[in-house]
Every structure is written in structure tokens, then in C-alpha cells.
mmCIF file of N, CA and C in Angstrom:
data_model
loop_
_atom_site.group_PDB
_atom_site.id
_atom_site.type_symbol
_atom_site.label_atom_id
_atom_site.label_comp_id
_atom_site.label_asym_id
_atom_site.label_seq_id
_atom_site.Cartn_x
_atom_site.Cartn_y
_atom_site.Cartn_z
ATOM 1 N N UNK A 1 6.389 -3.139 -3.533
ATOM 2 C CA UNK A 1 6.090 -3.791 -2.267
ATOM 3 C C UNK A 1 4.612 -4.146 -2.170
ATOM 4 N N UNK A 2 3.741 -3.227 -2.605
ATOM 5 C CA UNK A 2 2.302 -3.498 -2.562
ATOM 6 C C UNK A 2 1.965 -4.679 -3.466
ATOM 7 N N UNK A 3 2.516 -4.685 -4.654
ATOM 8 C CA UNK A 3 2.228 -5.774 -5.592
ATOM 9 C C UNK A 3 2.731 -7.114 -5.057
ATOM 10 N N UNK A 4 3.909 -7.145 -4.502
ATOM 11 C CA UNK A 4 4.440 -8.394 -3.948
ATOM 12 C C UNK A 4 3.549 -8.877 -2.807
ATOM 13 N N UNK A 5 3.069 -7.966 -1.997
ATOM 14 C CA UNK A 5 2.160 -8.326 -0.919
ATOM 15 C C UNK A 5 0.885 -8.952 -1.478
ATOM 16 N N UNK A 6 0.319 -8.335 -2.504
ATOM 17 C CA UNK A 6 -0.897 -8.884 -3.126
ATOM 18 C C UNK A 6 -0.626 -10.259 -3.723
ATOM 19 N N UNK A 7 0.507 -10.397 -4.399
ATOM 20 C CA UNK A 7 0.850 -11.659 -5.058
ATOM 21 C C UNK A 7 1.021 -12.794 -4.046
ATOM 22 N N UNK A 8 1.451 -12.439 -2.845
ATOM 23 C CA UNK A 8 1.733 -13.472 -1.844
ATOM 24 C C UNK A 8 0.498 -13.905 -1.065
ATOM 25 N N UNK A 9 -0.654 -13.295 -1.321
ATOM 26 C CA UNK A 9 -1.897 -13.647 -0.620
ATOM 27 C C UNK A 9 -2.810 -14.470 -1.522
ATOM 28 N N UNK A 10 -3.584 -15.326 -0.919
ATOM 29 C CA UNK A 10 -4.572 -16.105 -1.649
ATOM 30 C C UNK A 10 -5.927 -15.416 -1.486
ATOM 31 N N UNK A 11 -6.428 -14.815 -2.558
ATOM 32 C CA UNK A 11 -7.665 -14.040 -2.531
ATOM 33 C C UNK A 11 -8.814 -14.785 -3.199
ATOM 34 N N UNK A 12 -9.174 -15.934 -2.809
ATOM 35 C CA UNK A 12 -10.289 -16.653 -3.447
ATOM 36 C C UNK A 12 -10.285 -16.377 -4.949
ATOM 37 N N UNK A 13 -11.449 -16.094 -5.522
ATOM 38 C CA UNK A 13 -11.534 -15.780 -6.948
ATOM 39 C C UNK A 13 -11.833 -14.305 -7.188
ATOM 40 N N UNK A 14 -11.842 -13.511 -6.136
ATOM 41 C CA UNK A 14 -12.244 -12.115 -6.244
ATOM 42 C C UNK A 14 -11.220 -11.215 -6.942
ATOM 43 N N UNK A 15 -9.967 -11.563 -6.900
ATOM 44 C CA UNK A 15 -8.909 -10.704 -7.433
ATOM 45 C C UNK A 15 -7.970 -11.496 -8.335
ATOM 46 N N UNK A 16 -8.467 -11.997 -9.464
ATOM 47 C CA UNK A 16 -7.643 -12.873 -10.311
ATOM 48 C C UNK A 16 -6.390 -12.192 -10.867
ATOM 49 N N UNK A 17 -6.374 -10.876 -10.963
ATOM 50 C CA UNK A 17 -5.191 -10.175 -11.481
ATOM 51 C C UNK A 17 -3.988 -10.314 -10.556
ATOM 52 N N UNK A 18 -4.206 -10.737 -9.306
ATOM 53 C CA UNK A 18 -3.088 -10.859 -8.358
ATOM 54 C C UNK A 18 -2.290 -12.141 -8.534
ATOM 55 N N UNK A 19 -2.731 -13.035 -9.427
ATOM 56 C CA UNK A 19 -2.060 -14.325 -9.571
ATOM 57 C C UNK A 19 -1.062 -14.381 -10.714
ATOM 58 N N UNK A 20 -0.951 -13.297 -11.471
ATOM 59 C CA UNK A 20 0.012 -13.256 -12.583
ATOM 60 C C UNK A 20 0.784 -11.954 -12.461
ATOM 61 N N UNK A 21 2.095 -12.047 -12.314
ATOM 62 C CA UNK A 21 2.907 -10.878 -11.995
ATOM 63 C C UNK A 21 2.796 -9.752 -13.017
ATOM 64 N N UNK A 22 2.862 -10.084 -14.302
ATOM 65 C CA UNK A 22 2.778 -9.042 -15.330
ATOM 66 C C UNK A 22 1.438 -8.329 -15.284
ATOM 67 N N UNK A 23 0.365 -9.098 -15.143
ATOM 68 C CA UNK A 23 -0.979 -8.517 -15.058
ATOM 69 C C UNK A 23 -1.111 -7.664 -13.803
ATOM 70 N N UNK A 24 -0.549 -8.118 -12.716
ATOM 71 C CA UNK A 24 -0.585 -7.365 -11.469
ATOM 72 C C UNK A 24 0.115 -6.016 -11.640
ATOM 73 N N UNK A 25 1.249 -6.006 -12.314
ATOM 74 C CA UNK A 25 1.959 -4.743 -12.567
ATOM 75 C C UNK A 25 1.146 -3.800 -13.430
ATOM 76 N N UNK A 26 0.517 -4.327 -14.474
ATOM 77 C CA UNK A 26 -0.316 -3.485 -15.349
ATOM 78 C C UNK A 26 -1.532 -2.954 -14.589
ATOM 79 N N UNK A 27 -2.112 -3.784 -13.761
ATOM 80 C CA UNK A 27 -3.266 -3.381 -12.964
ATOM 81 C C UNK A 27 -2.865 -2.250 -12.018
ATOM 82 N N UNK A 28 -1.695 -2.386 -11.385
ATOM 83 C CA UNK A 28 -1.228 -1.344 -10.466
ATOM 84 C C UNK A 28 -0.962 -0.040 -11.207
ATOM 85 N N UNK A 29 -0.405 -0.137 -12.405
ATOM 86 C CA UNK A 29 -0.194 1.083 -13.206
ATOM 87 C C UNK A 29 -1.526 1.747 -13.529
ATOM 88 N N UNK A 30 -2.555 0.944 -13.831
ATOM 89 C CA UNK A 30 -3.889 1.496 -14.102
ATOM 90 C C UNK A 30 -4.428 2.196 -12.850
ATOM 91 N N UNK A 31 -4.210 1.584 -11.696
ATOM 92 C CA UNK A 31 -4.618 2.205 -10.428
ATOM 93 C C UNK A 31 -3.911 3.551 -10.246
ATOM 94 N N UNK A 32 -2.600 3.579 -10.489
ATOM 95 C CA UNK A 32 -1.862 4.839 -10.362
ATOM 96 C C UNK A 32 -2.419 5.902 -11.312
ATOM 97 N N UNK A 33 -2.750 5.503 -12.537
ATOM 98 C CA UNK A 33 -3.319 6.434 -13.501
ATOM 99 C C UNK A 33 -4.666 6.965 -13.043
ATOM 100 N N UNK A 34 -5.487 6.079 -12.498
ATOM 101 C CA UNK A 34 -6.792 6.498 -12.002
ATOM 102 C C UNK A 34 -6.636 7.483 -10.835
ATOM 103 N N UNK A 35 -5.723 7.187 -9.926
ATOM 104 C CA UNK A 35 -5.508 8.090 -8.789
ATOM 105 C C UNK A 35 -4.953 9.435 -9.247
ATOM 106 N N UNK A 36 -4.099 9.420 -10.239
ATOM 107 C CA UNK A 36 -3.585 10.681 -10.793
ATOM 108 C C UNK A 36 -4.733 11.490 -11.384
ATOM 109 N N UNK A 37 -5.627 10.808 -12.101
ATOM 110 C CA UNK A 37 -6.794 11.482 -12.678
ATOM 111 C C UNK A 37 -7.639 12.134 -11.586
ATOM 112 N N UNK A 38 -7.991 11.348 -10.538
ATOM 113 C CA UNK A 38 -8.827 11.900 -9.470
ATOM 114 C C UNK A 38 -8.132 13.056 -8.774
ATOM 115 N N UNK A 39 -6.834 12.974 -8.611
ATOM 116 C CA UNK A 39 -6.089 14.053 -7.961
ATOM 117 C C UNK A 39 -6.116 15.333 -8.794
ATOM 118 N N UNK A 40 -6.199 15.182 -10.111
ATOM 119 C CA UNK A 40 -6.240 16.351 -10.997
ATOM 120 C C UNK A 40 -7.629 16.963 -11.105
ATOM 121 N N UNK A 41 -8.675 16.140 -11.124
ATOM 122 C CA UNK A 41 -10.015 16.669 -11.407
ATOM 123 C C UNK A 41 -10.836 16.971 -10.156
ATOM 124 N N UNK A 42 -10.503 16.387 -9.032
ATOM 125 C CA UNK A 42 -11.255 16.651 -7.807
ATOM 126 C C UNK A 42 -10.591 17.769 -7.018
ATOM 127 N N UNK A 43 -11.367 18.464 -6.197
ATOM 128 C CA UNK A 43 -10.740 19.468 -5.318
ATOM 129 C C UNK A 43 -9.629 18.822 -4.493
ATOM 130 N N UNK A 44 -8.575 19.565 -4.247
ATOM 131 C CA UNK A 44 -7.396 18.997 -3.586
ATOM 132 C C UNK A 44 -7.700 18.397 -2.214
ATOM 133 N N UNK A 45 -8.715 18.867 -1.547
ATOM 134 C CA UNK A 45 -9.039 18.349 -0.212
ATOM 135 C C UNK A 45 -9.756 16.999 -0.257
ATOM 136 N N UNK A 46 -10.114 16.507 -1.425
ATOM 137 C CA UNK A 46 -10.893 15.273 -1.509
ATOM 138 C C UNK A 46 -10.033 14.025 -1.463
ATOM 139 N N UNK A 47 -8.833 14.085 -1.972
ATOM 140 C CA UNK A 47 -7.973 12.902 -2.045
ATOM 141 C C UNK A 47 -6.788 13.100 -1.097
ATOM 142 N N UNK A 48 -6.601 12.158 -0.218
ATOM 143 C CA UNK A 48 -5.468 12.201 0.694
ATOM 144 C C UNK A 48 -4.502 11.091 0.304
ATOM 145 N N UNK A 49 -3.283 11.457 -0.008
ATOM 146 C CA UNK A 49 -2.259 10.468 -0.355
ATOM 147 C C UNK A 49 -1.486 10.118 0.910
ATOM 148 N N UNK A 50 -1.399 8.828 1.188
ATOM 149 C CA UNK A 50 -0.695 8.344 2.366
ATOM 150 C C UNK A 50 0.356 7.352 1.894
ATOM 151 N N UNK A 51 1.597 7.595 2.252
ATOM 152 C CA UNK A 51 2.683 6.679 1.904
ATOM 153 C C UNK A 51 3.031 5.835 3.131
ATOM 154 N N UNK A 52 3.111 4.539 2.916
ATOM 155 C CA UNK A 52 3.396 3.621 4.017
ATOM 156 C C UNK A 52 4.707 3.988 4.715
ATOM 157 N N UNK A 53 5.707 4.341 3.936
ATOM 158 C CA UNK A 53 7.014 4.691 4.516
ATOM 159 C C UNK A 53 6.871 5.859 5.495
ATOM 160 N N UNK A 54 6.071 6.854 5.145
ATOM 161 C CA UNK A 54 5.852 8.000 6.036
ATOM 162 C C UNK A 54 4.992 7.609 7.230
ATOM 163 N N UNK A 55 4.074 6.688 7.012
ATOM 164 C CA UNK A 55 3.210 6.220 8.090
ATOM 165 C C UNK A 55 4.027 5.521 9.167
ATOM 166 N N UNK A 56 4.934 4.646 8.786
ATOM 167 C CA UNK A 56 5.733 3.948 9.796
ATOM 168 C C UNK A 56 6.795 4.857 10.407
ATOM 169 N N UNK A 57 7.227 5.860 9.656
ATOM 170 C CA UNK A 57 8.230 6.793 10.180
ATOM 171 C C UNK A 57 7.660 7.669 11.287
ATOM 172 N N UNK A 58 6.442 8.164 11.107
ATOM 173 C CA UNK A 58 5.816 9.033 12.103
ATOM 174 C C UNK A 58 4.329 8.703 12.165
ATOM 175 N N UNK A 59 4.036 7.585 12.792
ATOM 176 C CA UNK A 59 2.678 7.043 12.793
ATOM 177 C C UNK A 59 1.660 8.020 13.385
ATOM 178 N N UNK A 60 1.950 8.577 14.531
ATOM 179 C CA UNK A 60 0.948 9.441 15.166
ATOM 180 C C UNK A 60 0.620 10.652 14.299
ATOM 181 N N UNK A 61 1.609 11.305 13.760
ATOM 182 C CA UNK A 61 1.352 12.479 12.918
ATOM 183 C C UNK A 61 0.517 12.091 11.696
ATOM 184 N N UNK A 62 0.855 10.981 11.058
ATOM 185 C CA UNK A 62 0.116 10.553 9.873
ATOM 186 C C UNK A 62 -1.307 10.114 10.244
ATOM 187 N N UNK A 63 -1.468 9.425 11.364
ATOM 188 C CA UNK A 63 -2.801 9.008 11.808
ATOM 189 C C UNK A 63 -3.665 10.228 12.098
ATOM 190 N N UNK A 64 -3.088 11.229 12.734
ATOM 191 C CA UNK A 64 -3.832 12.475 13.006
ATOM 192 C C UNK A 64 -4.222 13.164 11.695
ATOM 193 N N UNK A 65 -3.331 13.149 10.745
ATOM 194 C CA UNK A 65 -3.613 13.758 9.439
ATOM 195 C C UNK A 65 -4.770 13.036 8.742
ATOM 196 N N UNK A 66 -4.788 11.719 8.809
ATOM 197 C CA UNK A 66 -5.858 10.931 8.192
ATOM 198 C C UNK A 66 -7.194 11.219 8.884
ATOM 199 N N UNK A 67 -7.196 11.209 10.210
ATOM 200 C CA UNK A 67 -8.434 11.474 10.951
ATOM 201 C C UNK A 67 -8.952 12.876 10.655
ATOM 202 N N UNK A 68 -8.057 13.856 10.610
ATOM 203 C CA UNK A 68 -8.471 15.231 10.316
ATOM 204 C C UNK A 68 -9.038 15.318 8.902
ATOM 205 N N UNK A 69 -8.411 14.639 7.959
ATOM 206 C CA UNK A 69 -8.898 14.650 6.580
ATOM 207 C C UNK A 69 -10.320 14.090 6.502
ATOM 208 N N UNK A 70 -10.613 13.112 7.322
ATOM 209 C CA UNK A 70 -11.943 12.483 7.331
ATOM 210 C C UNK A 70 -12.925 13.226 8.246
ATOM 211 N N UNK A 71 -12.479 14.346 8.807
ATOM 212 C CA UNK A 71 -13.309 15.126 9.739
ATOM 213 C C UNK A 71 -13.781 14.289 10.931
ATOM 214 N N UNK A 72 -12.882 13.447 11.415
ATOM 215 C CA UNK A 72 -13.187 12.612 12.576
ATOM 216 C C UNK A 72 -12.397 13.123 13.774
ATOM 217 N N UNK A 73 -12.987 13.020 14.958
ATOM 218 C CA UNK A 73 -12.243 13.460 16.150
ATOM 219 C C UNK A 73 -11.090 12.495 16.430
ATOM 220 N N UNK A 74 -10.036 13.026 16.981
ATOM 221 C CA UNK A 74 -8.893 12.191 17.336
ATOM 222 C C UNK A 74 -9.263 11.271 18.490
ATOM 223 N N UNK A 75 -8.793 10.032 18.416
ATOM 224 C CA UNK A 75 -9.003 9.048 19.468
ATOM 225 C C UNK A 75 -7.669 8.356 19.699
ATOM 226 N N UNK A 76 -7.208 8.368 20.932
ATOM 227 C CA UNK A 76 -5.921 7.741 21.265
ATOM 228 C C UNK A 76 -5.888 6.265 20.885
ATOM 229 N N UNK A 77 -7.043 5.636 20.792
ATOM 230 C CA UNK A 77 -7.103 4.215 20.404
ATOM 231 C C UNK A 77 -6.537 4.005 18.998
ATOM 232 N N UNK A 78 -6.486 5.050 18.193
ATOM 233 C CA UNK A 78 -5.896 4.925 16.849
ATOM 234 C C UNK A 78 -4.444 4.476 16.930
ATOM 235 N N UNK A 79 -3.764 4.864 17.989
ATOM 236 C CA UNK A 79 -2.354 4.507 18.133
ATOM 237 C C UNK A 79 -2.168 3.050 18.539
ATOM 238 N N UNK A 80 -3.228 2.436 19.040
ATOM 239 C CA UNK A 80 -3.169 1.030 19.451
ATOM 240 C C UNK A 80 -4.168 0.212 18.640
ATOM 241 N N UNK A 81 -4.237 0.487 17.339
ATOM 242 C CA UNK A 81 -5.194 -0.185 16.447
ATOM 243 C C UNK A 81 -5.085 -1.706 16.534
ATOM 244 N N UNK A 82 -3.878 -2.189 16.773
ATOM 245 C CA UNK A 82 -3.620 -3.625 16.796
ATOM 246 C C UNK A 82 -4.210 -4.319 18.027
ATOM 247 N N UNK A 83 -4.701 -3.558 18.980
ATOM 248 C CA UNK A 83 -5.290 -4.141 20.188
ATOM 249 C C UNK A 83 -6.807 -4.246 20.106
ATOM 250 N N UNK A 84 -7.386 -3.885 18.973
ATOM 251 C CA UNK A 84 -8.838 -3.950 18.832
ATOM 252 C C UNK A 84 -9.342 -5.381 18.981
ATOM 253 N N UNK A 85 -10.529 -5.510 19.490
ATOM 254 C CA UNK A 85 -11.126 -6.833 19.682
ATOM 255 C C UNK A 85 -12.124 -7.167 18.582
ATOM 256 N N UNK A 86 -12.378 -6.218 17.684
ATOM 257 C CA UNK A 86 -13.385 -6.445 16.641
ATOM 258 C C UNK A 86 -12.915 -7.506 15.652
ATOM 259 N N UNK A 87 -13.877 -8.100 14.995
ATOM 260 C CA UNK A 87 -13.574 -9.113 13.984
ATOM 261 C C UNK A 87 -12.942 -8.455 12.759
ATOM 262 N N UNK A 88 -11.974 -9.133 12.171
ATOM 263 C CA UNK A 88 -11.320 -8.658 10.959
ATOM 264 C C UNK A 88 -11.396 -9.786 9.943
ATOM 265 N N UNK A 89 -11.969 -9.490 8.787
ATOM 266 C CA UNK A 89 -12.147 -10.527 7.760
ATOM 267 C C UNK A 89 -11.499 -10.098 6.448
ATOM 268 N N UNK A 90 -10.235 -9.783 6.525
ATOM 269 C CA UNK A 90 -9.498 -9.396 5.327
ATOM 270 C C UNK A 90 -8.247 -10.255 5.222
ATOM 271 N N UNK A 91 -7.598 -10.169 4.083
ATOM 272 C CA UNK A 91 -6.355 -10.921 3.887
ATOM 273 C C UNK A 91 -5.270 -10.459 4.851
ATOM 274 N N UNK A 92 -5.398 -9.258 5.364
ATOM 275 C CA UNK A 92 -4.380 -8.731 6.282
ATOM 276 C C UNK A 92 -4.793 -8.892 7.741
ATOM 277 N N UNK A 93 -5.678 -9.820 8.030
ATOM 278 C CA UNK A 93 -6.197 -9.965 9.395
ATOM 279 C C UNK A 93 -5.090 -10.217 10.423
ATOM 280 N N UNK A 94 -4.057 -10.949 10.069
ATOM 281 C CA UNK A 94 -2.973 -11.176 11.035
ATOM 282 C C UNK A 94 -2.132 -9.916 11.215
ATOM 283 N N UNK A 95 -1.986 -9.119 10.168
ATOM 284 C CA UNK A 95 -1.216 -7.878 10.274
ATOM 285 C C UNK A 95 -1.927 -6.848 11.145
ATOM 286 N N UNK A 96 -3.248 -6.861 11.108
ATOM 287 C CA UNK A 96 -4.037 -5.907 11.879
ATOM 288 C C UNK A 96 -3.793 -6.083 13.367
ATOM 289 N N UNK A 97 -3.377 -7.250 13.772
ATOM 290 C CA UNK A 97 -3.147 -7.548 15.191
ATOM 291 C C UNK A 97 -1.716 -7.240 15.631
ATOM 292 N N UNK A 98 -0.937 -6.613 14.760
ATOM 293 C CA UNK A 98 0.445 -6.254 15.082
ATOM 294 C C UNK A 98 0.625 -4.746 14.979
ATOM 295 N N UNK A 99 1.560 -4.181 15.734
ATOM 296 C CA UNK A 99 1.898 -2.776 15.506
ATOM 297 C C UNK A 99 2.496 -2.623 14.099
ATOM 298 N N UNK A 100 2.571 -1.406 13.609
ATOM 299 C CA UNK A 100 3.190 -1.180 12.301
ATOM 300 C C UNK A 100 4.626 -1.693 12.312
ATOM 301 N N UNK A 101 5.089 -2.140 11.165
ATOM 302 C CA UNK A 101 6.450 -2.657 11.059
ATOM 303 C C UNK A 101 7.068 -2.217 9.735
ATOM 304 N N UNK A 102 8.377 -2.213 9.692
ATOM 305 C CA UNK A 102 9.118 -1.729 8.526
ATOM 306 C C UNK A 102 9.562 -2.843 7.571
ATOM 307 N N UNK A 103 9.380 -4.090 7.947
ATOM 308 C CA UNK A 103 9.949 -5.187 7.162
ATOM 309 C C UNK A 103 9.333 -5.318 5.777
ATOM 310 N N UNK A 104 8.201 -4.674 5.533
ATOM 311 C CA UNK A 104 7.596 -4.731 4.202
ATOM 312 C C UNK A 104 8.211 -3.719 3.239
ATOM 313 N N UNK A 105 8.943 -2.771 3.757
ATOM 314 C CA UNK A 105 9.554 -1.744 2.911
ATOM 315 C C UNK A 105 10.740 -2.365 2.166
ATOM 316 N N UNK A 106 10.721 -2.239 0.857
ATOM 317 C CA UNK A 106 11.748 -2.805 -0.036
ATOM 318 C C UNK A 106 11.812 -4.327 0.016
ATOM 319 N N UNK A 107 10.727 -4.948 0.404
ATOM 320 C CA UNK A 107 10.677 -6.411 0.457
ATOM 321 C C UNK A 107 10.945 -7.040 -0.908
ATOM 322 N N UNK A 108 10.604 -6.351 -1.965
ATOM 323 C CA UNK A 108 10.737 -6.888 -3.315
ATOM 324 C C UNK A 108 12.187 -6.929 -3.792
ATOM 325 N N UNK A 109 13.050 -6.105 -3.243
ATOM 326 C CA UNK A 109 14.422 -5.968 -3.760
ATOM 327 C C UNK A 109 15.194 -7.284 -3.891
ATOM 328 N N UNK A 110 15.219 -8.146 -2.870
ATOM 329 C CA UNK A 110 16.001 -9.389 -3.022
ATOM 330 C C UNK A 110 15.427 -10.327 -4.089
ATOM 331 N N UNK A 111 14.211 -10.085 -4.521
ATOM 332 C CA UNK A 111 13.540 -10.954 -5.482
ATOM 333 C C UNK A 111 13.473 -10.346 -6.867
ATOM 334 N N UNK A 112 14.309 -9.389 -7.153
ATOM 335 C CA UNK A 112 14.240 -8.629 -8.407
ATOM 336 C C UNK A 112 14.241 -9.533 -9.640
ATOM 337 N N UNK A 113 15.092 -10.540 -9.687
ATOM 338 C CA UNK A 113 15.139 -11.430 -10.851
ATOM 339 C C UNK A 113 13.847 -12.231 -10.995
ATOM 340 N N UNK A 114 13.332 -12.742 -9.873
ATOM 341 C CA UNK A 114 12.093 -13.512 -9.909
ATOM 342 C C UNK A 114 10.879 -12.645 -10.265
ATOM 343 N N UNK A 115 10.982 -11.363 -9.983
ATOM 344 C CA UNK A 115 9.855 -10.457 -10.209
ATOM 345 C C UNK A 115 9.935 -9.739 -11.555
ATOM 346 N N UNK A 116 10.753 -10.229 -12.471
ATOM 347 C CA UNK A 116 10.909 -9.574 -13.778
ATOM 348 C C UNK A 116 9.570 -9.316 -14.472
ATOM 349 N N UNK A 117 8.619 -10.270 -14.499
ATOM 350 C CA UNK A 117 7.338 -9.972 -15.147
ATOM 351 C C UNK A 117 6.582 -8.815 -14.463
ATOM 352 N N UNK A 118 6.670 -8.742 -13.144
ATOM 353 C CA UNK A 118 6.031 -7.653 -12.412
ATOM 354 C C UNK A 118 6.698 -6.324 -12.751
ATOM 355 N N UNK A 119 8.014 -6.302 -12.716
ATOM 356 C CA UNK A 119 8.741 -5.069 -13.030
ATOM 357 C C UNK A 119 8.438 -4.620 -14.446
ATOM 358 N N UNK A 120 8.293 -5.565 -15.366
ATOM 359 C CA UNK A 120 7.927 -5.231 -16.736
ATOM 360 C C UNK A 120 6.522 -4.630 -16.777
ATOM 361 N N UNK A 121 5.584 -5.253 -16.067
ATOM 362 C CA UNK A 121 4.224 -4.737 -16.018
ATOM 363 C C UNK A 121 4.144 -3.361 -15.404
ATOM 364 N N UNK A 122 5.026 -3.100 -14.444
ATOM 365 C CA UNK A 122 5.092 -1.787 -13.812
ATOM 366 C C UNK A 122 5.900 -0.792 -14.650
ATOM 367 N N UNK A 123 6.482 -1.299 -15.724
ATOM 368 C CA UNK A 123 7.387 -0.530 -16.579
ATOM 369 C C UNK A 123 8.611 -0.064 -15.809
ATOM 370 N N UNK A 124 9.123 -0.962 -14.966
ATOM 371 C CA UNK A 124 10.363 -0.731 -14.220
ATOM 372 C C UNK A 124 11.404 -1.703 -14.753
ATOM 373 N N UNK A 125 12.298 -1.246 -15.577
ATOM 374 C CA UNK A 125 13.356 -2.125 -16.073
ATOM 375 C C UNK A 125 14.314 -2.419 -14.935
ATOM 376 N N UNK A 126 14.919 -3.615 -14.950
ATOM 377 C CA UNK A 126 15.923 -3.944 -13.950
ATOM 378 C C UNK A 126 17.195 -3.187 -14.294
ATOM 379 N N UNK A 127 17.403 -2.126 -13.557
ATOM 380 C CA UNK A 127 18.579 -1.291 -13.789
ATOM 381 C C UNK A 127 18.760 -0.374 -12.597
ATOM 382 N N UNK A 128 19.901 0.295 -12.503
ATOM 383 C CA UNK A 128 20.088 1.255 -11.416
ATOM 384 C C UNK A 128 19.028 2.352 -11.441
ATOM 385 N N UNK A 129 18.483 2.675 -12.616
ATOM 386 C CA UNK A 129 17.454 3.705 -12.709
ATOM 387 C C UNK A 129 16.198 3.290 -11.958
ATOM 388 N N UNK A 130 15.954 1.988 -11.848
ATOM 389 C CA UNK A 130 14.779 1.507 -11.127
ATOM 390 C C UNK A 130 14.839 1.890 -9.660
ATOM 391 N N UNK A 131 16.057 2.153 -9.147
ATOM 392 C CA UNK A 131 16.202 2.566 -7.766
ATOM 393 C C UNK A 131 15.502 3.880 -7.490
ATOM 394 N N UNK A 132 15.319 4.695 -8.520
ATOM 395 C CA UNK A 132 14.707 6.009 -8.337
ATOM 396 C C UNK A 132 13.185 5.971 -8.422
ATOM 397 N N UNK A 133 12.624 4.821 -8.765
ATOM 398 C CA UNK A 133 11.181 4.693 -8.861
ATOM 399 C C UNK A 133 10.618 4.537 -7.448
ATOM 400 N N UNK A 134 9.436 5.057 -7.220
ATOM 401 C CA UNK A 134 8.840 4.950 -5.894
ATOM 402 C C UNK A 134 8.890 3.517 -5.392
ATOM 403 N N UNK A 135 9.348 3.356 -4.164
ATOM 404 C CA UNK A 135 9.537 2.056 -3.541
ATOM 405 C C UNK A 135 8.211 1.365 -3.247
ATOM 406 N N UNK A 136 7.127 2.113 -3.118
ATOM 407 C CA UNK A 136 5.881 1.528 -2.639
ATOM 408 C C UNK A 136 5.173 0.668 -3.671
ATOM 409 N N UNK A 137 5.608 0.683 -4.926
ATOM 410 C CA UNK A 137 4.955 -0.140 -5.934
ATOM 411 C C UNK A 137 5.050 -1.562 -5.496
#
């Protein structure tokens, strides 16, 4: 899902790996490897893993967990992040203005045949076994 989201955005020239599905899959695998490394070598309190599926399932609990991890005081405004008036200059600027939504979860599934190069780059063969791979890729 993350890779499909990246592939569907136009990122100027800053992120050229997002324009080729196979390369995007390999890049994401490298990211996963790097995060696994940091999780192994850094103290456990340094890296916080947040899964989008868990975030949308119980937003307040996950938001509180993130704020606590960052040693920041809780602010009720976190629950209404989409109502902020500040400028947003990212590819997700339109998403920032919406409450969390579930429609991005498993977005890649109907496009499995078209995403074959991505699945190959992620080392996810098109098969029932791929169903057991983390959905957030």
C-alpha cells in the first residue's frame, strides 16, 4: 500500500525510485532492512513502530503512544489534526486536511497483475502465500 501510494504521486525529481515499480519495491525492501538493523542495534525505546492499520483502528490510543514516545505532552488537537490551519507542503497535503480513512488499506490488491514488477521487487510472488505478507508494503 505504501509503495502504491508513492508510485501514484508526482515527486518532482527528488525521488526517482518512485517512478519504476521494481525499483520502488527494492528500495522499500532496503528501507525495511535498515529499520530492522536500527531496531536491533539501538535501545528498544529509540525506535517506535507504527502500523497504519492500527492507527486507523484506534487512533487516539496510537496518537497518545506516539506523543508519549516523543516525550511530548498530550494535546487534544492531535485528534483533530486535519483541522490545522498551518501550511502543508508535502505530497500528502490534501490528505492532511481529512480525518484518517481506511480506503488505503489493501488498495494494491485489485491491481495485483499490474503491480507484478513491484511485487517482484518486494519479493512477493503472486500467490496465496502473498496474502500472509504484511499488508502495509
